[in-house]
PDB file of C-alpha atoms in Angstrom:
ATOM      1  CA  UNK A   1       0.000   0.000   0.000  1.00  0.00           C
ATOM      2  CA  UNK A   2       1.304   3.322  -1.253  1.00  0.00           C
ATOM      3  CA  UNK A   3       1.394   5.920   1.629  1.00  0.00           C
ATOM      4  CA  UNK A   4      -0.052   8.869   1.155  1.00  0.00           C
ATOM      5  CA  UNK A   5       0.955  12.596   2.797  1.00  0.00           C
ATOM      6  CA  UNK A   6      -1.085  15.668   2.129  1.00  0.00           C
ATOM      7  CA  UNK A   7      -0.503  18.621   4.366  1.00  0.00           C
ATOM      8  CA  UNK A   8      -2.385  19.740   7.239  1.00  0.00           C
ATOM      9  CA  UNK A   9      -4.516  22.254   5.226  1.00  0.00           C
ATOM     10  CA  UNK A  10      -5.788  19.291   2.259  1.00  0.00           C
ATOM     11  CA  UNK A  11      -6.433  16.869   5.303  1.00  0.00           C
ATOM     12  CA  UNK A  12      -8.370  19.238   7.124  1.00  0.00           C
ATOM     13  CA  UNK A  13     -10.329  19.864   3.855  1.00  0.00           C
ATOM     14  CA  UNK A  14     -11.221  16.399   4.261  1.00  0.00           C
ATOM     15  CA  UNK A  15     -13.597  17.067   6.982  1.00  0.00           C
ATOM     16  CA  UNK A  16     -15.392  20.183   5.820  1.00  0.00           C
ATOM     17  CA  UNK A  17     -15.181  23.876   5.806  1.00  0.00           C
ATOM     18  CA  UNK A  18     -16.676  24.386   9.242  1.00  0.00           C
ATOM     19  CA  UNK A  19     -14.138  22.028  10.956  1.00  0.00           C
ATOM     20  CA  UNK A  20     -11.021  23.518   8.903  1.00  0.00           C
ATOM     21  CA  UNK A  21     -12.419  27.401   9.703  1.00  0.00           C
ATOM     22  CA  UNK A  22     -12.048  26.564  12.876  1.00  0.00           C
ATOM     23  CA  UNK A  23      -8.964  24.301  13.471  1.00  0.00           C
ATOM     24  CA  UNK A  24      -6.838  27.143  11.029  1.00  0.00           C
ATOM     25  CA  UNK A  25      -8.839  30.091  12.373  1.00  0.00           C
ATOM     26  CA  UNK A  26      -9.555  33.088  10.215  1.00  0.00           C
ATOM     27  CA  UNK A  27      -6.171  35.012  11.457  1.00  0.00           C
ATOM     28  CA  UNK A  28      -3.783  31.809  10.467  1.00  0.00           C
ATOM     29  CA  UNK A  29      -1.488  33.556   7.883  1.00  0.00           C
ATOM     30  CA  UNK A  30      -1.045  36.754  10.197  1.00  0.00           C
ATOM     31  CA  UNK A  31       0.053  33.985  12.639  1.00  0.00           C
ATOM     32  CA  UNK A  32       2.399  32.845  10.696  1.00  0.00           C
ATOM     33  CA  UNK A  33       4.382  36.660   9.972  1.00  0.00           C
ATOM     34  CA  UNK A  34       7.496  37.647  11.759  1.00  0.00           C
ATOM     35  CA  UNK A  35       6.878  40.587  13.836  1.00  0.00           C
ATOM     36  CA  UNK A  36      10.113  42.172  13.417  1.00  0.00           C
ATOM     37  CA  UNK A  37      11.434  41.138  17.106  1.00  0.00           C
ATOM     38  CA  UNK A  38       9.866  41.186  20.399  1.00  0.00           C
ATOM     39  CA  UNK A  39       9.047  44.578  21.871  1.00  0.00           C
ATOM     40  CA  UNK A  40      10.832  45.350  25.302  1.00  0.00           C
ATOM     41  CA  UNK A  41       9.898  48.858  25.360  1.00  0.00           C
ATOM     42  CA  UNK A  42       8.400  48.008  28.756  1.00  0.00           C
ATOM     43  CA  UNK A  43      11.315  45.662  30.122  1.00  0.00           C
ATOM     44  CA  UNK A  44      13.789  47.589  31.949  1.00  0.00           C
ATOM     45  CA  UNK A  45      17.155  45.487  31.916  1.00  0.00           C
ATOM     46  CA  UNK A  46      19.662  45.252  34.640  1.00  0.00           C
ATOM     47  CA  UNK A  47      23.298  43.618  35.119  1.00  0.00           C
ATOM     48  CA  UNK A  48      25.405  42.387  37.855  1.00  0.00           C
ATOM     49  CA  UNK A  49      29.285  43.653  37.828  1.00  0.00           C
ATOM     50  CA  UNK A  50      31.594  40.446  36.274  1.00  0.00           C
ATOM     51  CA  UNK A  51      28.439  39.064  34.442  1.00  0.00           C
ATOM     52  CA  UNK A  52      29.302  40.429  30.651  1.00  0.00           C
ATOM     53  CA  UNK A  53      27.044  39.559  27.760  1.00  0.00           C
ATOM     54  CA  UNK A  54      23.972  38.837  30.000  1.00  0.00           C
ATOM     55  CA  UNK A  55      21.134  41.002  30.839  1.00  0.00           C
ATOM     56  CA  UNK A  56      18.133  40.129  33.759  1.00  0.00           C
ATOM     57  CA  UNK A  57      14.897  41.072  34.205  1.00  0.00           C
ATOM     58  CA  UNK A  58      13.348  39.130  37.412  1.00  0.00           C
ATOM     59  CA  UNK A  59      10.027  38.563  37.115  1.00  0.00           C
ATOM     60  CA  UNK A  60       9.134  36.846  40.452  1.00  0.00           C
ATOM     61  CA  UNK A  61      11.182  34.933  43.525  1.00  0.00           C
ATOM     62  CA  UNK A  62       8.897  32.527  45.591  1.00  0.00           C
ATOM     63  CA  UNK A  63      10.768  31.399  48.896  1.00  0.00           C
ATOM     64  CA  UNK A  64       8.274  29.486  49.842  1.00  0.00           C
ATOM     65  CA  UNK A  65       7.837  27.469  46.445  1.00  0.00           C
ATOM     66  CA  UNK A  66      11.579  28.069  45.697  1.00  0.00           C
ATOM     67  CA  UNK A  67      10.689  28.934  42.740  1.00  0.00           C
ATOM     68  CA  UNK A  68      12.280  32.051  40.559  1.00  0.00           C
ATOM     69  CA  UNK A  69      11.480  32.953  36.940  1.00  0.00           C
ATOM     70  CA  UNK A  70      13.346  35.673  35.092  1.00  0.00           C
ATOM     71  CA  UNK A  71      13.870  36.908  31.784  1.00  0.00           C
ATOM     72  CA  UNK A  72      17.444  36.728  30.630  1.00  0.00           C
ATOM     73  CA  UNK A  73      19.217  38.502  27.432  1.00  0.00           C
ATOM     74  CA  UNK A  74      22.157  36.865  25.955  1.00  0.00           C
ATOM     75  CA  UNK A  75      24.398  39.035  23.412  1.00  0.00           C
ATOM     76  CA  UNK A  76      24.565  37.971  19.962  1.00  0.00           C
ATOM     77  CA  UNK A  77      27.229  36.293  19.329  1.00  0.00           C
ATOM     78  CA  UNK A  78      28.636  36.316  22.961  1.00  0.00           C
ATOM     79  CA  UNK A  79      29.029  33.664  25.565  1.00  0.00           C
ATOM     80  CA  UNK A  80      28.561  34.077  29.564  1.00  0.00           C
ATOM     81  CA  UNK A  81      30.888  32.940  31.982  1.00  0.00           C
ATOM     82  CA  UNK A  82      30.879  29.053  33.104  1.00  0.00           C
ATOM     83  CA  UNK A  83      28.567  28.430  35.233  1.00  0.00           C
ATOM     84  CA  UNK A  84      26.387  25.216  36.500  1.00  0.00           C
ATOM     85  CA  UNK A  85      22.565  24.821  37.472  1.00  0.00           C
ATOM     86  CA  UNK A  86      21.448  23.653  41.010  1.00  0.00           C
ATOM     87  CA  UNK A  87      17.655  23.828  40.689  1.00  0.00           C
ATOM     88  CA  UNK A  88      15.450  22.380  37.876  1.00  0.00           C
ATOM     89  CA  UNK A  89      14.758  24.538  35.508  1.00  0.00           C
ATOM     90  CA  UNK A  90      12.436  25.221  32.279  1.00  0.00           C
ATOM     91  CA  UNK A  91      13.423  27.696  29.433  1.00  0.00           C
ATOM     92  CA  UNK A  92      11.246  29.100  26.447  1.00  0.00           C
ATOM     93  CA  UNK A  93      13.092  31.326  23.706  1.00  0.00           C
ATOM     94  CA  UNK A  94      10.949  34.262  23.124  1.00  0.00           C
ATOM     95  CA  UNK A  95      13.691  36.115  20.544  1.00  0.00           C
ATOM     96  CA  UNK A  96      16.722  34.973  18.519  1.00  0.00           C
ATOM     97  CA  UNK A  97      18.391  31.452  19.661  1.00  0.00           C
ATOM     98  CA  UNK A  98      19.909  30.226  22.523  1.00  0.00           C
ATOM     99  CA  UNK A  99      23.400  28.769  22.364  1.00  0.00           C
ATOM    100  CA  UNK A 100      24.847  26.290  25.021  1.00  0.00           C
ATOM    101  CA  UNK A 101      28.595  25.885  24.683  1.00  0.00           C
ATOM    102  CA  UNK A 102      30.390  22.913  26.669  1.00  0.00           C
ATOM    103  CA  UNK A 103      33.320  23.802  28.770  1.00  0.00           C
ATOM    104  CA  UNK A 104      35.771  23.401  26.044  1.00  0.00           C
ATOM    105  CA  UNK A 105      33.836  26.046  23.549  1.00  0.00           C
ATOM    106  CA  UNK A 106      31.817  23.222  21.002  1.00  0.00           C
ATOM    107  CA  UNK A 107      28.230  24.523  20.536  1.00  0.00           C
ATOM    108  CA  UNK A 108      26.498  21.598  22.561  1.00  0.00           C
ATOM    109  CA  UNK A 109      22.472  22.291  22.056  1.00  0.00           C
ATOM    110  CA  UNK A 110      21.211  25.262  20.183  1.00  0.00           C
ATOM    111  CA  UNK A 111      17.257  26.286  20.768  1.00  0.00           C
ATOM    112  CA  UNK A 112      15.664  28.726  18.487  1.00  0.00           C
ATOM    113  CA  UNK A 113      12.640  30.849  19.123  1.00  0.00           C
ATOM    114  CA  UNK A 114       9.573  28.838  20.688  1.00  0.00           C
ATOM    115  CA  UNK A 115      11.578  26.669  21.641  1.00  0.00           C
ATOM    116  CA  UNK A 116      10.983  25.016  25.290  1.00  0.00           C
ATOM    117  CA  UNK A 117      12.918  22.879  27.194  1.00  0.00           C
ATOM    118  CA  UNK A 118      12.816  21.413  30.869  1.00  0.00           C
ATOM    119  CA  UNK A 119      16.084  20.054  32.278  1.00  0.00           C
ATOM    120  CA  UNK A 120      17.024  18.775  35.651  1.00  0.00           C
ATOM    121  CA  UNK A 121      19.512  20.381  38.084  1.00  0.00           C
ATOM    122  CA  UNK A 122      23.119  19.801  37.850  1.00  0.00           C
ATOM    123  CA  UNK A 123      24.651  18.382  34.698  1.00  0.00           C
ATOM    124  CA  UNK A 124      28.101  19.243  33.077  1.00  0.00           C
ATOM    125  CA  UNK A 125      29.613  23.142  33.506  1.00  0.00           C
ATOM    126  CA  UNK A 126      28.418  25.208  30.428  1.00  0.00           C
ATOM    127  CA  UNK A 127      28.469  28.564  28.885  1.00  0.00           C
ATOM    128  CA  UNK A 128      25.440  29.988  27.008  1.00  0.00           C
ATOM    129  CA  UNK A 129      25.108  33.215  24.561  1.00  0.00           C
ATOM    130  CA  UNK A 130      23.046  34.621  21.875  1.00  0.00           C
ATOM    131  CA  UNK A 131      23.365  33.418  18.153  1.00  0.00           C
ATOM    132  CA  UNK A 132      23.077  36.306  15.553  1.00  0.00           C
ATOM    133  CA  UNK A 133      20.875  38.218  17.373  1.00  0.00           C
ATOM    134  CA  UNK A 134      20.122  38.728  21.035  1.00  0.00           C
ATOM    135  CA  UNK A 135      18.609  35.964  22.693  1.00  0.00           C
ATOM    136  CA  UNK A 136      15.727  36.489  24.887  1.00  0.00           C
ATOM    137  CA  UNK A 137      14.631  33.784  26.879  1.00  0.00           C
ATOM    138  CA  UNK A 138      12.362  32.976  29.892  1.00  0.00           C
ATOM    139  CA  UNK A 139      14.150  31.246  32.774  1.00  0.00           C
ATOM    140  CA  UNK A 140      11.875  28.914  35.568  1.00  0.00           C
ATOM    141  CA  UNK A 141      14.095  27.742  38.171  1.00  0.00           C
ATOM    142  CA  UNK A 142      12.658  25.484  41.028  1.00  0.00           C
ATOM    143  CA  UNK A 143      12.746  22.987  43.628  1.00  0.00           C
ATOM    144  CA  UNK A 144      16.753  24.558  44.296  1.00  0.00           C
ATOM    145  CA  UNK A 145      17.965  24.021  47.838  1.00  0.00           C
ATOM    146  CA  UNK A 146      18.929  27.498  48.113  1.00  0.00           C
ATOM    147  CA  UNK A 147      21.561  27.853  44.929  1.00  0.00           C
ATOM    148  CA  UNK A 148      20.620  28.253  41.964  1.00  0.00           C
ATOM    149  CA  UNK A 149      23.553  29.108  39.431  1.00  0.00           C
ATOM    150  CA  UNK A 150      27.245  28.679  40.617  1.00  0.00           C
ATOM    151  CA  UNK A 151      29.563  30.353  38.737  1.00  0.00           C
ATOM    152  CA  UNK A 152      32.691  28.612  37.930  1.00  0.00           C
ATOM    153  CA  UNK A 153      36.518  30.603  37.619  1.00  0.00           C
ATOM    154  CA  UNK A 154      38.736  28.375  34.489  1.00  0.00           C
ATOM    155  CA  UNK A 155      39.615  25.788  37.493  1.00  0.00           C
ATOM    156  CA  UNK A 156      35.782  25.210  38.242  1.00  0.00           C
ATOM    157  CA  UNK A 157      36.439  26.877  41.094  1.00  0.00           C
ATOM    158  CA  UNK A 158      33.187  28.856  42.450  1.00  0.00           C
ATOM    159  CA  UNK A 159      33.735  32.196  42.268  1.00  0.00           C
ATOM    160  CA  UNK A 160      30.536  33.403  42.973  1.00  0.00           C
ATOM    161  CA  UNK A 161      26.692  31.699  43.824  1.00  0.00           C
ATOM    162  CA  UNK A 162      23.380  33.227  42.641  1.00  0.00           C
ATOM    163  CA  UNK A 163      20.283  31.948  45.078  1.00  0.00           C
ATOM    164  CA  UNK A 164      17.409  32.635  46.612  1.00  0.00           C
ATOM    165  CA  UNK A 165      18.348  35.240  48.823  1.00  0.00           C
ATOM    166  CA  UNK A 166      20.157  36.977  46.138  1.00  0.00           C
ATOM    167  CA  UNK A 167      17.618  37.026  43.154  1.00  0.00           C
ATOM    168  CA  UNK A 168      15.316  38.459  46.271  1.00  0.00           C
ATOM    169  CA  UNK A 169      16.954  41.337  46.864  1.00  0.00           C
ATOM    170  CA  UNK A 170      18.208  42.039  43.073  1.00  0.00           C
ATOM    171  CA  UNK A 171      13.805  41.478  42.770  1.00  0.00           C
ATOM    172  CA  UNK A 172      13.527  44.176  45.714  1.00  0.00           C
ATOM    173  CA  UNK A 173      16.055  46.686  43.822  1.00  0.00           C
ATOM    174  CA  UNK A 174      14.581  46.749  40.555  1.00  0.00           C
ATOM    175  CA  UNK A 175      12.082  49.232  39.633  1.00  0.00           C
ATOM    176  CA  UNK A 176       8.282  48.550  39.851  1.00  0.00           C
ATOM    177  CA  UNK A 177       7.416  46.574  37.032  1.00  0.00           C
ATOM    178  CA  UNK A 178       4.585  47.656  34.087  1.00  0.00           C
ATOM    179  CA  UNK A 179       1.622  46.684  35.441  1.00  0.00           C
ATOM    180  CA  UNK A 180      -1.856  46.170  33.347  1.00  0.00           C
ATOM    181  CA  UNK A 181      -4.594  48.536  33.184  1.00  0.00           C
ATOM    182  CA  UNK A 182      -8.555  48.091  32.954  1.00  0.00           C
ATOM    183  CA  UNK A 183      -9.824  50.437  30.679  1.00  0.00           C
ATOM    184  CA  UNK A 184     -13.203  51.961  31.721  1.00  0.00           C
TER     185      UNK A 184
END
């Protein structure tokens, strides 16, 4: 038997007009447009002295859930200091592609926009940067014990540790965040 493939729009043909209306939905080719980047007109970034190529914008630190999510900016073609993860943690591209670089500089894993992975804590020392264009990217970091990045010097000696406590008061320092408005 000869297999057949037709593409999503001929097999939703298949079962009617109503049902494909729906499933593609009258905006589908807008959908489909790039919108010329992501607007951060309303994202104020910040940076931490000896972190180069990396922008943050915290979005919220949970003690109690040890949970923190931030939004981080990678240069374009740039790469962070070596660092390693101590907490769980989920990532979605929202602009440009991330870049993971093993220790020794070989591109590892790169993610492009709408991209989302999960990934447990721990796992080999890494750098990470922007490909051709800054990288945006949503961090979730939870279940840590306390740490949640330890950043390694070229022995893998910790030179510094970013946790709880610390994304707190970097949260506390930033500047109130754009909040929504009902109109009426």
């Amino acid at each position: 038997m000869k297999k057949t493939t037709m593409t999503r729009r001929e097999g939703l043909a298949g079962v009617g007009t109503a049902a494909a209306a729906i499933a593609l939905g009258p905006q589908e080719a807008s959908a489909e447009t790039h919108a010329g980047g992501f607007d951060q007109s309303n994202i104020k970034w910040y940076t931490l002295a000896g972190f180069d190529h990396v922008w943050y914008h915290i979005l919220k630190v949970d003690p109690d859930a040890r949970i923190v999510d931030l939004l981080l900016k990678f240069a374009a073609n740039e790469r962070i200091v070596l660092h390693r993860h101590h907490a769980d943690y989920s990532t979605f591209v929202i602009q440009g592609e991330l870049r993971i670089y093993s220790e020794d500089g070989e591109i590892r894993e790169i993610r492009p926009t709408g991209s989302f992975v999960e990934k447990p804590a721990g796992g080999a020392p890494h750098t990470e940067g922007g490909g051709d264009e800054d990288c945006i990217a949503w961090f979730s970091n939870r279940g840590t014990d306390g740490m949640i990045y330890e950043i390694l010097g070229p022995n893998h000696e910790t030179v510094a540790t970013l946790g709880l406590p610390e994304f707190k008061a970097l949260l506390e320092a930033q500047d109130a965040p754009v909040q929504p408005y009902v109109p009426g």
